[in-house]
Amino acid sequence: MLGNLDRLDELVSSPRNAGVLLQANAIGAFGGIRWGDAVKLMLRVDPATDRIEQARFQAFGCSSSIAAASAVTELITGKTLDDAAALGAADIADDLGGLPAARMYCAVMAYEALQTAITSYRGIAALREADAAPSCKCLGVSQMMIERTIRFNRLTSLEQVTHYTKAAGSCSSCFKQVEGLLARVNAEMVEDGLIDAGAAYQLGSTQQRAVDLKPHGAPQPAANIFSGKAAPAHLRAMPKSPPPRPATAQAPVAGTIDALPLTSLVAEALEDLRPHLQRDGGDCELVSVEGNVVYVRLSGNCVGCQLSSVTLSGVQARLADKLGRPLRVVPVS
């Protein structure tokens, strides 16, 4: 639920504690390019008192993600690790004056990064084996993360699970798995007295989503709407051109052999990334590729954003991951 929007607007327009903390001795991260948002939290902890002296963050994603990461740095600075570990995603959302239901994953993301930082500082081994099998393969959301979020936030509907974790929010092929997980965890929460039996999720009580709603059966032949007359000229295929003559073999020109494929790959990678930027009112278009330097033009909310460098870092990481080679992304006006 949204309350005072001034706090959210304040941290979106002027994020606190953004940037790298070189003296950090506790670092936690959550999310990724596939998830659509990512945050890295860096803490400087006094080993004598276990008190957090300083906290900074880097984030990639929507404005609410940046605001949530900024808020958590302010909430935990000066606190002991025990007090910081007791914070929940709801506390982060409350500090922002509330978040839209569909953006609650932003508070969860900041919470997960904080818990990871504290766990790593204390040298507690992460349960990697249990986290290795994602329930939502599209977005890489693990069963452990979903179950933890259901319990800590007392979620009782599949819509809430998607809003808090993004699970089952893409192709919905994991819908049944997530539904079964929610029903089981809710049943355990009823036994523990955390929720009423009437509020617990019941299997089959939610309409199945995209993958199940697709029409099934053999494809039906389409009727010819132009029967008895020719199709309009703009819908008819263009006549085939005669095959080109074999080109005379020429010596390759240095520096141009992979120029076109590289540009196409960069353009393809950027097209995959643009919907995430456009969702927050920003955009990024390819201008040119020269060697290992990719020139892009930012627009919309990305222009003048104090975290545009973080956005560019995310674009750069995405391109490097896609192309398997380091590239430098440079903005142009």
Short mmCIF file of C-alpha atoms in Angstrom, two decimals:
data_model
loop_
_atom_site.label_atom_id
_atom_site.label_comp_id
_atom_site.label_asym_id
_atom_site.label_seq_id
_atom_site.Cartn_x
_atom_site.Cartn_y
_atom_site.Cartn_z
CA MET A 1 0.00 0.00 0.00
CA LEU A 2 1.24 3.47 -0.84
CA GLY A 3 1.53 6.03 1.91
CA ASN A 4 3.79 9.05 1.88
CA LEU A 5 5.31 9.20 -1.60
CA ASP A 6 7.71 12.02 -0.67
CA ARG A 7 10.24 9.56 0.75
CA LEU A 8 10.15 7.38 -2.37
CA ASP A 9 10.45 10.41 -4.66
CA GLU A 10 13.32 11.74 -2.57
CA LEU A 11 15.37 8.56 -2.85
CA VAL A 12 14.58 8.14 -6.55
CA SER A 13 15.69 11.68 -7.43
CA SER A 14 18.60 11.81 -4.96
CA PRO A 15 19.66 8.31 -3.89
CA ARG A 16 21.69 8.17 -0.68
CA ASN A 17 24.91 6.17 -0.38
CA ALA A 18 25.15 5.18 -4.05
CA GLY A 19 28.54 3.99 -5.26
CA VAL A 20 31.40 1.70 -4.33
CA LEU A 21 32.60 1.30 -0.73
CA LEU A 22 36.28 0.47 -1.05
CA GLN A 23 36.72 -0.39 2.66
CA ALA A 24 33.80 -2.83 2.68
CA ASN A 25 34.30 -6.03 4.65
CA ALA A 26 30.79 -7.40 4.10
CA ILE A 27 29.30 -7.63 0.62
CA GLY A 28 26.00 -9.11 -0.51
CA ALA A 29 24.24 -9.13 -3.84
CA PHE A 30 20.94 -10.30 -5.26
CA GLY A 31 19.30 -10.37 -8.68
CA GLY A 32 20.85 -10.22 -12.10
CA ILE A 33 20.30 -9.27 -15.68
CA ARG A 34 17.99 -12.26 -16.21
CA TRP A 35 15.91 -11.27 -13.16
CA GLY A 36 15.71 -7.74 -14.57
CA ASP A 37 17.04 -5.98 -11.47
CA ALA A 38 20.16 -6.36 -9.36
CA VAL A 39 21.62 -4.80 -6.23
CA LYS A 40 25.03 -5.03 -4.58
CA LEU A 41 25.27 -3.95 -0.96
CA MET A 42 28.64 -3.08 0.59
CA LEU A 43 29.06 -2.69 4.36
CA ARG A 44 31.90 -1.55 6.60
CA VAL A 45 31.49 -3.41 9.90
CA ASP A 46 33.45 -2.63 13.07
CA PRO A 47 34.77 -6.09 14.12
CA ALA A 48 34.98 -4.99 17.78
CA THR A 49 31.31 -4.03 18.09
CA ASP A 50 29.67 -5.73 15.08
CA ARG A 51 28.21 -2.34 14.32
CA ILE A 52 27.73 -1.18 10.70
CA GLU A 53 29.75 2.00 10.32
CA GLN A 54 29.01 2.67 6.66
CA ALA A 55 26.90 1.19 3.87
CA ARG A 56 26.79 1.87 0.15
CA PHE A 57 25.08 0.24 -2.81
CA GLN A 58 25.11 -0.24 -6.57
CA ALA A 59 21.85 -1.12 -8.30
CA PHE A 60 20.54 -1.87 -11.74
CA GLY A 61 16.84 -1.81 -12.47
CA CYS A 62 13.74 0.24 -11.87
CA SER A 63 13.54 3.41 -9.78
CA SER A 64 11.88 1.52 -6.90
CA SER A 65 14.83 -0.90 -6.80
CA ILE A 66 17.25 1.98 -6.45
CA ALA A 67 15.11 3.65 -3.78
CA ALA A 68 14.82 0.40 -1.80
CA ALA A 69 18.58 -0.19 -1.92
CA SER A 70 19.22 3.40 -0.85
CA ALA A 71 16.69 3.11 1.99
CA VAL A 72 18.27 -0.03 3.41
CA THR A 73 21.69 1.66 3.61
CA GLU A 74 20.16 4.40 5.74
CA LEU A 75 18.19 1.94 7.88
CA ILE A 76 21.20 -0.18 8.82
CA THR A 77 23.95 2.43 9.24
CA GLY A 78 24.81 2.60 12.94
CA LYS A 79 22.98 -0.62 13.75
CA THR A 80 24.54 -3.86 14.99
CA LEU A 81 24.46 -6.84 12.64
CA ASP A 82 21.81 -8.50 14.83
CA ASP A 83 19.55 -5.45 14.57
CA ALA A 84 20.15 -5.17 10.83
CA ALA A 85 19.42 -8.87 10.31
CA ALA A 86 16.07 -8.41 12.03
CA LEU A 87 14.89 -5.99 9.33
CA GLY A 88 12.36 -7.40 6.91
CA ALA A 89 11.25 -6.50 3.41
CA ALA A 90 8.13 -4.91 4.93
CA ASP A 91 10.33 -2.57 7.02
CA ILE A 92 12.12 -1.42 3.87
CA ALA A 93 8.84 -0.85 2.04
CA ASP A 94 7.43 1.02 5.05
CA ASP A 95 10.49 3.28 5.12
CA LEU A 96 9.71 4.23 1.51
CA GLY A 97 6.14 5.12 2.45
CA GLY A 98 4.95 1.92 0.81
CA LEU A 99 5.46 0.36 -2.61
CA PRO A 100 2.97 -0.61 -5.32
CA ALA A 101 2.05 -4.29 -4.96
CA ALA A 102 3.75 -5.16 -8.24
CA ARG A 103 7.01 -3.55 -7.00
CA MET A 104 7.30 -5.35 -3.67
CA TYR A 105 10.10 -7.44 -5.17
CA CYS A 106 12.29 -4.31 -4.88
CA ALA A 107 12.10 -4.43 -1.07
CA VAL A 108 12.66 -8.19 -1.15
CA MET A 109 15.73 -7.72 -3.34
CA ALA A 110 17.29 -5.23 -0.91
CA TYR A 111 16.44 -7.55 2.00
CA GLU A 112 18.06 -10.55 0.29
CA ALA A 113 21.22 -8.59 -0.48
CA LEU A 114 21.43 -7.47 3.18
CA GLN A 115 21.03 -10.99 4.49
CA THR A 116 23.68 -12.24 2.08
CA ALA A 117 26.12 -9.55 3.21
CA ILE A 118 25.59 -10.39 6.90
CA THR A 119 25.84 -14.12 6.26
CA SER A 120 29.08 -13.76 4.31
CA TYR A 121 30.60 -11.51 6.99
CA ARG A 122 29.83 -14.06 9.68
CA GLY A 123 31.32 -16.83 7.55
CA ILE A 124 28.12 -18.84 7.48
CA ALA A 125 28.10 -21.21 4.52
CA ALA A 126 25.33 -20.49 2.08
CA LEU A 127 22.97 -23.34 1.27
CA ARG A 128 24.06 -23.43 -2.34
CA GLU A 129 22.87 -26.96 -3.01
CA ALA A 130 19.29 -26.17 -2.06
CA ASP A 131 19.40 -22.92 -4.00
CA ALA A 132 20.89 -24.55 -7.08
CA ALA A 133 17.60 -25.75 -8.56
CA PRO A 134 15.45 -22.79 -9.57
CA SER A 135 11.69 -23.10 -9.47
CA CYS A 136 11.32 -20.32 -12.03
CA LYS A 137 13.90 -21.13 -14.69
CA CYS A 138 13.09 -18.05 -16.79
CA LEU A 139 14.12 -15.64 -14.03
CA GLY A 140 16.34 -17.95 -11.94
CA VAL A 141 14.24 -17.74 -8.76
CA SER A 142 15.06 -20.56 -6.36
CA GLN A 143 12.58 -22.59 -4.35
CA MET A 144 14.36 -21.57 -1.16
CA MET A 145 13.96 -17.86 -1.93
CA ILE A 146 10.26 -18.28 -2.74
CA GLU A 147 9.56 -20.30 0.40
CA ARG A 148 11.50 -17.82 2.57
CA THR A 149 9.60 -14.89 1.09
CA ILE A 150 6.22 -16.60 1.59
CA ARG A 151 6.98 -17.28 5.24
CA PHE A 152 8.55 -13.94 6.17
CA ASN A 153 5.87 -11.88 4.42
CA ARG A 154 2.96 -14.24 5.11
CA LEU A 155 1.90 -14.44 1.49
CA THR A 156 -1.29 -16.35 0.73
CA SER A 157 -1.91 -15.82 -3.00
CA LEU A 158 -0.02 -16.60 -6.19
CA GLU A 159 -0.35 -12.98 -7.26
CA GLN A 160 1.50 -11.91 -4.11
CA VAL A 161 4.23 -14.51 -4.72
CA THR A 162 4.78 -13.11 -8.23
CA HIS A 163 4.80 -9.51 -6.96
CA TYR A 164 7.36 -10.32 -4.27
CA THR A 165 9.64 -12.73 -6.18
CA LYS A 166 8.68 -12.46 -9.90
CA ALA A 167 8.32 -16.28 -9.92
CA ALA A 168 5.69 -17.55 -12.40
CA GLY A 169 5.53 -14.08 -13.86
CA SER A 170 7.08 -14.87 -17.22
CA CYS A 171 6.09 -17.96 -19.27
CA SER A 172 4.20 -19.46 -16.31
CA SER A 173 5.62 -22.94 -16.98
CA CYS A 174 6.48 -23.09 -13.25
CA PHE A 175 2.92 -22.16 -12.26
CA LYS A 176 2.01 -25.61 -10.92
CA GLN A 177 5.27 -25.94 -9.01
CA VAL A 178 4.92 -22.53 -7.36
CA GLU A 179 1.25 -23.17 -6.61
CA GLY A 180 2.10 -26.45 -4.87
CA LEU A 181 4.87 -24.77 -2.91
CA LEU A 182 2.54 -21.98 -1.74
CA ALA A 183 -0.13 -24.46 -0.64
CA ARG A 184 2.39 -26.57 1.31
CA VAL A 185 4.04 -23.60 3.04
CA ASN A 186 0.66 -22.05 3.90
CA ALA A 187 -0.46 -25.36 5.43
CA GLU A 188 2.67 -25.39 7.61
CA MET A 189 2.05 -21.75 8.57
CA VAL A 190 -1.47 -22.68 9.70
CA GLU A 191 -0.01 -25.45 11.91
CA ASP A 192 2.45 -22.92 13.35
CA GLY A 193 -0.35 -20.46 14.07
CA LEU A 194 1.04 -17.81 11.70
CA ILE A 195 -2.10 -17.51 9.55
CA ASP A 196 -5.72 -18.59 9.83
CA ALA A 197 -6.82 -21.74 8.03
CA GLY A 198 -9.33 -19.71 6.04
CA ALA A 199 -6.57 -17.50 4.64
CA ALA A 200 -4.33 -20.37 3.50
CA TYR A 201 -4.02 -20.93 -0.23
CA GLN A 202 -5.96 -23.85 -1.67
CA LEU A 203 -4.75 -25.76 -4.74
CA GLY A 204 -6.70 -24.89 -7.86
CA SER A 205 -8.16 -21.68 -6.47
CA THR A 206 -6.27 -19.49 -8.98
CA GLN A 207 -6.95 -19.42 -12.69
CA GLN A 208 -4.13 -20.98 -14.61
CA ARG A 209 -1.88 -18.63 -16.45
CA ALA A 210 -0.46 -18.10 -19.91
CA VAL A 211 1.07 -21.49 -20.64
CA ASP A 212 -2.14 -23.29 -19.72
CA LEU A 213 -4.39 -20.81 -21.48
CA LYS A 214 -2.72 -21.31 -24.83
CA PRO A 215 -5.06 -23.08 -27.31
CA HIS A 216 -4.32 -26.75 -27.77
CA GLY A 217 -4.97 -29.21 -30.59
CA ALA A 218 -4.01 -29.39 -34.25
CA PRO A 219 -3.75 -26.08 -36.12
CA GLN A 220 -6.78 -25.21 -38.24
CA PRO A 221 -6.36 -24.07 -41.87
CA ALA A 222 -6.95 -20.36 -42.20
CA ALA A 223 -9.73 -19.21 -44.54
CA ASN A 224 -8.69 -17.30 -47.66
CA ILE A 225 -10.23 -13.89 -47.15
CA PHE A 226 -9.24 -12.95 -50.71
CA SER A 227 -10.98 -15.91 -52.37
CA GLY A 228 -12.23 -15.02 -55.81
CA LYS A 229 -9.88 -12.08 -56.20
CA ALA A 230 -6.23 -11.30 -55.89
CA ALA A 231 -4.71 -10.10 -52.65
CA PRO A 232 -3.79 -6.39 -52.47
CA ALA A 233 -0.44 -5.58 -54.01
CA HIS A 234 1.20 -4.70 -50.70
CA LEU A 235 0.40 -8.18 -49.35
CA ARG A 236 1.77 -10.11 -52.33
CA ALA A 237 5.30 -11.44 -52.36
CA MET A 238 7.85 -9.46 -54.32
CA PRO A 239 9.10 -11.19 -57.51
CA LYS A 240 12.36 -12.96 -57.02
CA SER A 241 15.46 -11.20 -58.30
CA PRO A 242 17.87 -13.13 -60.53
CA PRO A 243 20.68 -14.78 -58.58
CA PRO A 244 23.70 -12.49 -58.21
CA ARG A 245 26.84 -13.21 -60.14
CA PRO A 246 29.64 -14.82 -58.15
CA ALA A 247 31.74 -12.10 -56.64
CA THR A 248 35.37 -11.85 -57.51
CA ALA A 249 37.49 -13.07 -54.65
CA GLN A 250 39.05 -10.16 -52.77
CA ALA A 251 41.58 -10.06 -50.03
CA PRO A 252 39.96 -9.41 -46.61
CA VAL A 253 40.41 -5.92 -45.22
CA ALA A 254 41.87 -5.83 -41.74
CA GLY A 255 39.43 -4.72 -39.07
CA THR A 256 36.25 -5.32 -41.13
CA ILE A 257 35.90 -9.11 -41.06
CA ASP A 258 33.76 -9.29 -37.94
CA ALA A 259 32.49 -5.71 -37.91
CA LEU A 260 29.00 -6.49 -39.19
CA PRO A 261 28.44 -9.65 -37.07
CA LEU A 262 29.66 -7.84 -33.95
CA THR A 263 27.35 -4.88 -34.58
CA SER A 264 24.43 -7.22 -35.11
CA LEU A 265 25.18 -9.11 -31.91
CA VAL A 266 25.50 -5.88 -29.93
CA ALA A 267 22.21 -4.60 -31.38
CA GLU A 268 20.52 -7.90 -30.51
CA ALA A 269 21.81 -7.81 -26.94
CA LEU A 270 20.63 -4.22 -26.50
CA GLU A 271 17.18 -5.11 -27.83
CA ASP A 272 16.92 -7.76 -25.09
CA LEU A 273 17.80 -5.14 -22.48
CA ARG A 274 15.70 -2.19 -23.68
CA PRO A 275 12.32 -3.43 -22.30
CA HIS A 276 13.78 -3.31 -18.76
CA LEU A 277 14.86 0.31 -19.26
CA GLN A 278 11.63 1.29 -21.01
CA ARG A 279 9.63 -0.11 -18.12
CA ASP A 280 11.09 2.69 -15.99
CA GLY A 281 10.70 5.39 -18.61
CA GLY A 282 14.25 5.20 -19.93
CA ASP A 283 15.81 3.80 -23.08
CA CYS A 284 19.14 3.05 -24.71
CA GLU A 285 19.84 2.81 -28.42
CA LEU A 286 22.92 1.70 -30.32
CA VAL A 287 24.79 4.45 -32.17
CA SER A 288 27.85 2.62 -33.46
CA VAL A 289 30.46 -0.01 -32.68
CA GLU A 290 34.12 0.79 -33.17
CA GLY A 291 36.47 -2.00 -32.18
CA ASN A 292 35.75 -2.86 -28.55
CA VAL A 293 33.92 0.42 -27.89
CA VAL A 294 30.13 0.53 -28.12
CA TYR A 295 28.61 4.00 -28.42
CA VAL A 296 25.02 4.28 -27.14
CA ARG A 297 22.52 7.07 -26.66
CA LEU A 298 20.48 7.18 -23.43
CA SER A 299 17.04 8.77 -23.47
CA GLY A 300 13.97 9.26 -21.28
CA ASN A 301 14.52 8.92 -17.53
CA CYS A 302 18.08 7.68 -18.11
CA VAL A 303 19.11 11.19 -19.18
CA GLY A 304 20.44 13.10 -16.19
CA CYS A 305 19.88 10.16 -13.82
CA GLN A 306 22.52 10.08 -11.10
CA LEU A 307 22.76 6.32 -11.53
CA SER A 308 23.17 6.37 -15.30
CA SER A 309 26.72 5.09 -14.79
CA VAL A 310 25.27 2.08 -12.99
CA THR A 311 22.87 1.55 -15.89
CA LEU A 312 25.77 1.70 -18.34
CA SER A 313 27.71 -0.79 -16.21
CA GLY A 314 24.72 -3.13 -16.41
CA VAL A 315 24.54 -2.69 -20.19
CA GLN A 316 28.28 -3.34 -20.42
CA ALA A 317 28.02 -6.49 -18.30
CA ARG A 318 25.09 -7.72 -20.39
CA LEU A 319 27.01 -7.23 -23.62
CA ALA A 320 30.11 -8.93 -22.23
CA ASP A 321 28.00 -11.86 -21.09
CA LYS A 322 26.26 -12.09 -24.46
CA LEU A 323 29.35 -11.73 -26.64
CA GLY A 324 31.90 -13.45 -24.42
CA ARG A 325 34.39 -10.61 -24.72
CA PRO A 326 35.00 -7.38 -22.83
CA LEU A 327 33.48 -4.24 -24.34
CA ARG A 328 33.44 -0.64 -23.19
CA VAL A 329 30.11 1.19 -23.39
CA VAL A 330 30.36 4.94 -23.94
CA PRO A 331 27.32 7.26 -23.90
CA VAL A 332 26.96 9.96 -26.55
CA SER A 333 24.52 12.84 -26.65
#
